[in-house]
C-alpha cells in the first residue's frame, strides 16, 4: 500500500491517490509497477500499514468462500488456522455473508482474538479433541464448508477432524481449489486482473469505511522494517502471528 507516483494510461486514478494492490510477485520493494485492474483504493481513514494488510489475505478469503465455496446464508463454516491473516479475514467475511464462522487455533490467545473478530465458537486443535467439540457445538449437524487455506492433503484434513466425523464435512475448500478454479493462479495477471479484484472491490471494500455496518477490520500483528525481513519470515513460519505481518519500506529522502 502506498501512493501513486506516476501514471501512464490510467483512467480512474491520478498521481497522489492512496492505493493498495495485489501483485503477482515482487511486492517487497520500494517501487512497483501495477496493472490498473490490480489497484484498489486504500480506505480513507486507515493507515497505509493497515491497508497493506488487506489485499492478499482478504482476496484469498473472498475467493475461497465465494468463488469456490459459494457460501450461503446460515451455513456453518469451519476455518482452520483462524488467527492467521486469511483466517481473520475469513471470519469477518463469513459473518458478512450471514453465515456462521467456527474456528480452530493453536493457543488460547489466538482463540480469544478470533472471538473478538466474530467467531461463533473456537477450539484448540493442539490440546483438545476439537472434532468432538465442533460436532457438539453444531448439535451433530453437518459442517457445510471446511476452509483450509493452509494447503494440506485430504488425508491430513480427515485425520485432524477424526475419521469418524469426516462424513460430516460436505465441502472441503483449499488453496488448491482456487488454483484449479481460476484460469491463472490466485494472484493478478495482466489478462485477468480486473476479473480477480473487481468482486472484492464492489462487495467488500465499502465495509472497510468508517461508519459502515458491519465494519471490516484488517488485523496487523506486527510491523518489521525491511532490514528485519528474515525475522518476519521466522515469525510467520513459527506461527507466532495473529493477523498479518507487514513489511515497512524505508522512507525515501
mmCIF file of C-alpha atoms in Angstrom:
data_model
loop_
_atom_site.group_PDB
_atom_site.id
_atom_site.type_symbol
_atom_site.label_atom_id
_atom_site.label_comp_id
_atom_site.label_asym_id
_atom_site.label_seq_id
_atom_site.Cartn_x
_atom_site.Cartn_y
_atom_site.Cartn_z
ATOM 1 C CA UNK A 1 0.000 0.000 0.000
ATOM 2 C CA UNK A 2 1.312 3.409 -0.947
ATOM 3 C CA UNK A 3 0.588 6.408 -3.167
ATOM 4 C CA UNK A 4 0.617 6.584 -6.955
ATOM 5 C CA UNK A 5 3.781 8.315 -8.172
ATOM 6 C CA UNK A 6 3.332 8.012 -11.929
ATOM 7 C CA UNK A 7 0.512 7.141 -14.316
ATOM 8 C CA UNK A 8 0.674 6.111 -17.949
ATOM 9 C CA UNK A 9 -2.774 5.321 -19.338
ATOM 10 C CA UNK A 10 -4.860 5.034 -16.186
ATOM 11 C CA UNK A 11 -8.450 6.222 -16.426
ATOM 12 C CA UNK A 12 -9.683 6.012 -12.825
ATOM 13 C CA UNK A 13 -6.543 7.050 -10.919
ATOM 14 C CA UNK A 14 -4.308 10.069 -10.536
ATOM 15 C CA UNK A 15 -0.928 10.849 -9.007
ATOM 16 C CA UNK A 16 -1.141 11.018 -5.214
ATOM 17 C CA UNK A 17 -4.060 8.596 -4.809
ATOM 18 C CA UNK A 18 -3.602 6.281 -1.816
ATOM 19 C CA UNK A 19 -3.936 2.743 -3.117
ATOM 20 C CA UNK A 20 -3.343 -0.877 -2.256
ATOM 21 C CA UNK A 21 -2.573 -3.572 -4.787
ATOM 22 C CA UNK A 22 -2.471 -7.282 -5.352
ATOM 23 C CA UNK A 23 0.794 -8.256 -7.032
ATOM 24 C CA UNK A 24 1.899 -11.411 -8.813
ATOM 25 C CA UNK A 25 5.264 -11.165 -7.052
ATOM 26 C CA UNK A 26 7.995 -8.698 -6.155
ATOM 27 C CA UNK A 27 5.851 -6.814 -3.687
ATOM 28 C CA UNK A 28 8.583 -6.388 -1.103
ATOM 29 C CA UNK A 29 10.027 -3.386 -2.895
ATOM 30 C CA UNK A 30 10.051 0.388 -2.546
ATOM 31 C CA UNK A 31 8.567 0.932 -6.019
ATOM 32 C CA UNK A 32 6.354 -1.409 -8.045
ATOM 33 C CA UNK A 33 4.583 -1.300 -11.388
ATOM 34 C CA UNK A 34 0.956 -2.366 -11.088
ATOM 35 C CA UNK A 35 -1.683 -3.123 -13.751
ATOM 36 C CA UNK A 36 -4.664 -0.829 -13.259
ATOM 37 C CA UNK A 37 -7.051 -3.687 -12.521
ATOM 38 C CA UNK A 38 -4.949 -4.776 -9.536
ATOM 39 C CA UNK A 39 -5.306 -1.394 -7.829
ATOM 40 C CA UNK A 40 -7.830 -0.774 -5.093
ATOM 41 C CA UNK A 41 -8.383 2.477 -3.174
ATOM 42 C CA UNK A 42 -6.957 2.438 0.331
ATOM 43 C CA UNK A 43 -9.693 3.126 2.925
ATOM 44 C CA UNK A 44 -9.624 6.846 3.721
ATOM 45 C CA UNK A 45 -9.403 6.535 7.495
ATOM 46 C CA UNK A 46 -6.850 3.717 7.603
ATOM 47 C CA UNK A 47 -3.082 3.990 7.600
ATOM 48 C CA UNK A 48 -1.091 2.574 4.707
ATOM 49 C CA UNK A 49 0.140 -0.117 7.107
ATOM 50 C CA UNK A 50 -3.448 -1.215 7.715
ATOM 51 C CA UNK A 51 -4.212 -1.031 4.007
ATOM 52 C CA UNK A 52 -1.215 -3.242 3.239
ATOM 53 C CA UNK A 53 -2.818 -5.981 5.350
ATOM 54 C CA UNK A 54 -5.923 -6.115 3.142
ATOM 55 C CA UNK A 55 -5.339 -7.215 -0.487
ATOM 56 C CA UNK A 56 -3.775 -10.668 -0.369
ATOM 57 C CA UNK A 57 -5.437 -12.002 2.793
ATOM 58 C CA UNK A 58 -8.891 -10.654 2.050
ATOM 59 C CA UNK A 59 -8.896 -11.542 -1.634
ATOM 60 C CA UNK A 60 -7.732 -15.074 -0.804
ATOM 61 C CA UNK A 61 -10.508 -15.498 1.763
ATOM 62 C CA UNK A 62 -13.100 -13.930 -0.550
ATOM 63 C CA UNK A 63 -12.212 -16.253 -3.430
ATOM 64 C CA UNK A 64 -12.200 -19.349 -1.227
ATOM 65 C CA UNK A 65 -15.590 -18.544 0.267
ATOM 66 C CA UNK A 66 -17.435 -17.113 -2.724
ATOM 67 C CA UNK A 67 -15.817 -18.275 -5.968
ATOM 68 C CA UNK A 68 -15.114 -21.837 -4.805
ATOM 69 C CA UNK A 69 -17.305 -22.415 -1.749
ATOM 70 C CA UNK A 70 -20.296 -20.368 -2.932
ATOM 71 C CA UNK A 71 -21.141 -19.626 0.692
ATOM 72 C CA UNK A 72 -24.824 -19.184 1.554
ATOM 73 C CA UNK A 73 -26.711 -17.539 4.423
ATOM 74 C CA UNK A 74 -26.891 -19.716 7.536
ATOM 75 C CA UNK A 75 -24.148 -22.151 6.515
ATOM 76 C CA UNK A 76 -21.617 -23.320 9.088
ATOM 77 C CA UNK A 77 -18.009 -22.754 8.038
ATOM 78 C CA UNK A 78 -15.099 -24.315 9.939
ATOM 79 C CA UNK A 79 -11.954 -22.214 9.458
ATOM 80 C CA UNK A 80 -8.623 -23.834 10.298
ATOM 81 C CA UNK A 81 -5.797 -21.506 11.395
ATOM 82 C CA UNK A 82 -8.438 -18.949 12.271
ATOM 83 C CA UNK A 83 -5.956 -16.457 13.738
ATOM 84 C CA UNK A 84 -3.874 -16.156 10.567
ATOM 85 C CA UNK A 85 -4.236 -13.202 8.239
ATOM 86 C CA UNK A 86 -6.508 -15.146 5.899
ATOM 87 C CA UNK A 87 -8.344 -16.713 8.830
ATOM 88 C CA UNK A 88 -9.180 -13.389 10.484
ATOM 89 C CA UNK A 89 -10.418 -12.089 7.135
ATOM 90 C CA UNK A 90 -12.468 -15.240 6.542
ATOM 91 C CA UNK A 91 -14.199 -14.943 9.922
ATOM 92 C CA UNK A 92 -15.453 -11.466 9.073
ATOM 93 C CA UNK A 93 -16.431 -12.388 5.514
ATOM 94 C CA UNK A 94 -18.413 -15.395 6.746
ATOM 95 C CA UNK A 95 -20.312 -13.112 9.120
ATOM 96 C CA UNK A 96 -20.810 -10.576 6.325
ATOM 97 C CA UNK A 97 -22.459 -13.377 4.330
ATOM 98 C CA UNK A 98 -24.766 -14.064 7.316
ATOM 99 C CA UNK A 99 -23.171 -17.463 7.818
ATOM 100 C CA UNK A 100 -21.628 -18.961 10.975
ATOM 101 C CA UNK A 101 -17.817 -18.953 11.414
ATOM 102 C CA UNK A 102 -16.297 -21.667 13.619
ATOM 103 C CA UNK A 103 -12.521 -21.718 14.044
ATOM 104 C CA UNK A 104 -9.597 -23.749 15.250
ATOM 105 C CA UNK A 105 -6.358 -22.239 16.538
ATOM 106 C CA UNK A 106 -3.329 -23.406 18.488
ATOM 107 C CA UNK A 107 -3.429 -21.175 21.593
ATOM 108 C CA UNK A 108 -5.986 -19.588 23.878
ATOM 109 C CA UNK A 109 -4.642 -16.151 22.951
ATOM 110 C CA UNK A 110 -5.388 -16.849 19.300
ATOM 111 C CA UNK A 111 -8.846 -18.195 20.117
ATOM 112 C CA UNK A 112 -9.614 -15.020 22.063
ATOM 113 C CA UNK A 113 -8.558 -12.942 19.054
ATOM 114 C CA UNK A 114 -10.806 -14.944 16.731
ATOM 115 C CA UNK A 115 -13.722 -14.460 19.116
ATOM 116 C CA UNK A 116 -13.112 -10.712 19.066
ATOM 117 C CA UNK A 117 -13.138 -10.893 15.254
ATOM 118 C CA UNK A 118 -16.564 -12.525 15.344
ATOM 119 C CA UNK A 119 -16.080 -16.291 15.508
ATOM 120 C CA UNK A 120 -19.165 -18.028 16.890
ATOM 121 C CA UNK A 121 -17.008 -20.712 18.509
ATOM 122 C CA UNK A 122 -13.335 -21.638 18.659
ATOM 123 C CA UNK A 123 -11.425 -24.773 19.586
ATOM 124 C CA UNK A 124 -7.788 -25.572 20.385
ATOM 125 C CA UNK A 125 -6.685 -28.140 17.814
ATOM 126 C CA UNK A 126 -3.426 -28.826 19.682
ATOM 127 C CA UNK A 127 -4.760 -29.595 23.147
ATOM 128 C CA UNK A 128 -8.318 -30.882 22.782
ATOM 129 C CA UNK A 129 -10.449 -33.142 20.623
ATOM 130 C CA UNK A 130 -11.787 -30.282 18.581
ATOM 131 C CA UNK A 131 -13.705 -32.572 16.214
ATOM 132 C CA UNK A 132 -15.940 -33.720 19.079
ATOM 133 C CA UNK A 133 -16.401 -30.166 20.329
ATOM 134 C CA UNK A 134 -17.247 -28.846 16.874
ATOM 135 C CA UNK A 135 -19.930 -31.519 16.489
ATOM 136 C CA UNK A 136 -21.236 -30.723 19.977
ATOM 137 C CA UNK A 137 -21.429 -27.028 19.090
ATOM 138 C CA UNK A 138 -23.349 -27.780 15.900
ATOM 139 C CA UNK A 139 -25.516 -30.323 17.773
ATOM 140 C CA UNK A 140 -24.398 -33.023 15.384
ATOM 141 C CA UNK A 141 -25.323 -31.106 12.252
ATOM 142 C CA UNK A 142 -23.103 -31.090 9.189
ATOM 143 C CA UNK A 143 -20.328 -28.548 8.723
ATOM 144 C CA UNK A 144 -21.208 -27.309 5.268
ATOM 145 C CA UNK A 145 -17.781 -25.821 4.477
ATOM 146 C CA UNK A 146 -14.298 -26.599 5.781
ATOM 147 C CA UNK A 147 -11.889 -23.812 4.883
ATOM 148 C CA UNK A 148 -8.279 -24.974 4.690
ATOM 149 C CA UNK A 149 -6.305 -22.035 3.369
ATOM 150 C CA UNK A 150 -3.128 -23.719 4.578
ATOM 151 C CA UNK A 151 -2.562 -26.384 1.933
ATOM 152 C CA UNK A 152 -2.745 -29.950 3.191
ATOM 153 C CA UNK A 153 -3.959 -33.122 1.548
ATOM 154 C CA UNK A 154 -7.363 -34.654 2.146
ATOM 155 C CA UNK A 155 -5.996 -37.463 4.345
ATOM 156 C CA UNK A 156 -4.436 -34.931 6.716
ATOM 157 C CA UNK A 157 -7.679 -32.980 6.895
ATOM 158 C CA UNK A 158 -9.623 -36.127 7.733
ATOM 159 C CA UNK A 159 -7.042 -37.122 10.344
ATOM 160 C CA UNK A 160 -7.380 -33.759 12.074
ATOM 161 C CA UNK A 161 -11.153 -33.957 12.126
ATOM 162 C CA UNK A 162 -11.216 -37.540 13.273
ATOM 163 C CA UNK A 163 -12.080 -40.074 10.609
ATOM 164 C CA UNK A 164 -15.364 -40.961 12.310
ATOM 165 C CA UNK A 165 -16.568 -37.386 11.688
ATOM 166 C CA UNK A 166 -15.194 -36.833 8.181
ATOM 167 C CA UNK A 167 -18.616 -37.593 6.672
ATOM 168 C CA UNK A 168 -19.971 -34.512 8.469
ATOM 169 C CA UNK A 169 -17.940 -32.254 6.171
ATOM 170 C CA UNK A 170 -19.865 -31.587 2.986
ATOM 171 C CA UNK A 171 -17.224 -29.486 1.210
ATOM 172 C CA UNK A 172 -13.500 -29.045 1.787
ATOM 173 C CA UNK A 173 -12.069 -25.827 0.336
ATOM 174 C CA UNK A 174 -8.295 -25.392 -0.028
ATOM 175 C CA UNK A 175 -5.981 -23.041 -1.886
ATOM 176 C CA UNK A 176 -5.546 -25.819 -4.446
ATOM 177 C CA UNK A 177 -9.233 -25.393 -5.306
ATOM 178 C CA UNK A 178 -8.644 -21.711 -6.036
ATOM 179 C CA UNK A 179 -5.685 -22.513 -8.280
ATOM 180 C CA UNK A 180 -7.799 -25.056 -10.177
ATOM 181 C CA UNK A 181 -10.858 -22.798 -10.291
ATOM 182 C CA UNK A 182 -9.164 -19.744 -11.759
ATOM 183 C CA UNK A 183 -7.688 -19.737 -15.270
ATOM 184 C CA UNK A 184 -4.493 -18.466 -13.638
ATOM 185 C CA UNK A 185 -3.201 -18.712 -10.054
ATOM 186 C CA UNK A 186 -4.653 -16.606 -7.296
ATOM 187 C CA UNK A 187 -2.604 -13.510 -7.922
ATOM 188 C CA UNK A 188 -3.247 -10.856 -10.540
ATOM 189 C CA UNK A 189 -2.050 -11.396 -14.080
ATOM 190 C CA UNK A 190 -2.487 -8.926 -16.894
ATOM 191 C CA UNK A 191 -5.319 -10.737 -18.681
ATOM 192 C CA UNK A 192 -7.352 -11.425 -15.567
ATOM 193 C CA UNK A 193 -6.605 -8.631 -13.102
ATOM 194 C CA UNK A 194 -9.934 -6.819 -13.454
ATOM 195 C CA UNK A 195 -11.958 -10.015 -13.014
ATOM 196 C CA UNK A 196 -9.920 -11.043 -9.971
ATOM 197 C CA UNK A 197 -10.169 -7.862 -7.904
ATOM 198 C CA UNK A 198 -13.451 -6.372 -9.142
ATOM 199 C CA UNK A 199 -15.843 -8.501 -6.997
ATOM 200 C CA UNK A 200 -13.893 -7.692 -3.842
ATOM 201 C CA UNK A 201 -13.780 -4.000 -4.742
ATOM 202 C CA UNK A 202 -17.556 -3.965 -5.148
ATOM 203 C CA UNK A 203 -18.699 -6.285 -2.351
ATOM 204 C CA UNK A 204 -16.051 -5.927 0.366
ATOM 205 C CA UNK A 205 -14.196 -2.603 0.217
ATOM 206 C CA UNK A 206 -17.233 -0.466 1.172
ATOM 207 C CA UNK A 207 -17.325 -2.247 4.549
ATOM 208 C CA UNK A 208 -13.843 -1.013 5.474
ATOM 209 C CA UNK A 209 -15.112 2.581 5.505
ATOM 210 C CA UNK A 210 -15.752 4.409 8.762
ATOM 211 C CA UNK A 211 -19.429 4.191 9.661
ATOM 212 C CA UNK A 212 -20.060 1.006 7.676
ATOM 213 C CA UNK A 213 -22.145 -1.663 9.373
ATOM 214 C CA UNK A 214 -20.736 -4.165 9.871
ATOM 215 C CA UNK A 215 -17.284 -2.638 9.617
ATOM 216 C CA UNK A 216 -14.473 -4.908 8.469
ATOM 217 C CA UNK A 217 -11.070 -4.576 10.108
ATOM 218 C CA UNK A 218 -7.663 -5.793 8.933
ATOM 219 C CA UNK A 219 -5.663 -7.219 11.832
ATOM 220 C CA UNK A 220 -1.981 -6.256 11.861
ATOM 221 C CA UNK A 221 0.066 -8.444 14.188
ATOM 222 C CA UNK A 222 3.433 -6.767 13.757
ATOM 223 C CA UNK A 223 5.437 -4.413 11.561
ATOM 224 C CA UNK A 224 9.011 -5.202 10.539
ATOM 225 C CA UNK A 225 11.399 -2.839 8.773
ATOM 226 C CA UNK A 226 12.804 -4.220 5.541
ATOM 227 C CA UNK A 227 16.199 -4.984 7.062
ATOM 228 C CA UNK A 228 14.492 -7.354 9.549
ATOM 229 C CA UNK A 229 12.612 -9.307 6.896
ATOM 230 C CA UNK A 230 14.316 -12.581 7.842
ATOM 231 C CA UNK A 231 12.908 -12.288 11.367
ATOM 232 C CA UNK A 232 9.470 -11.526 9.929
ATOM 233 C CA UNK A 233 9.582 -14.754 7.936
ATOM 234 C CA UNK A 234 10.703 -16.677 11.029
ATOM 235 C CA UNK A 235 7.748 -15.317 12.986
ATOM 236 C CA UNK A 236 5.387 -16.462 10.255
ATOM 237 C CA UNK A 237 6.986 -19.897 9.908
ATOM 238 C CA UNK A 238 6.683 -20.393 13.671
ATOM 239 C CA UNK A 239 3.003 -19.349 13.622
ATOM 240 C CA UNK A 240 3.595 -16.574 16.131
ATOM 241 C CA UNK A 241 1.374 -14.041 14.421
ATOM 242 C CA UNK A 242 -2.273 -13.162 14.971
ATOM 243 C CA UNK A 243 -3.322 -11.484 11.753
ATOM 244 C CA UNK A 244 -0.936 -10.074 9.173
ATOM 245 C CA UNK A 245 2.776 -9.399 9.354
ATOM 246 C CA UNK A 246 3.609 -6.226 7.422
ATOM 247 C CA UNK A 247 6.989 -5.241 5.989
ATOM 248 C CA UNK A 248 7.643 -1.486 6.094
ATOM 249 C CA UNK A 249 9.794 0.007 3.369
ATOM 250 C CA UNK A 250 12.428 2.640 4.213
ATOM 251 C CA UNK A 251 11.314 6.229 3.698
ATOM 252 C CA UNK A 252 12.845 7.850 0.619
ATOM 253 C CA UNK A 253 14.823 11.028 1.214
#
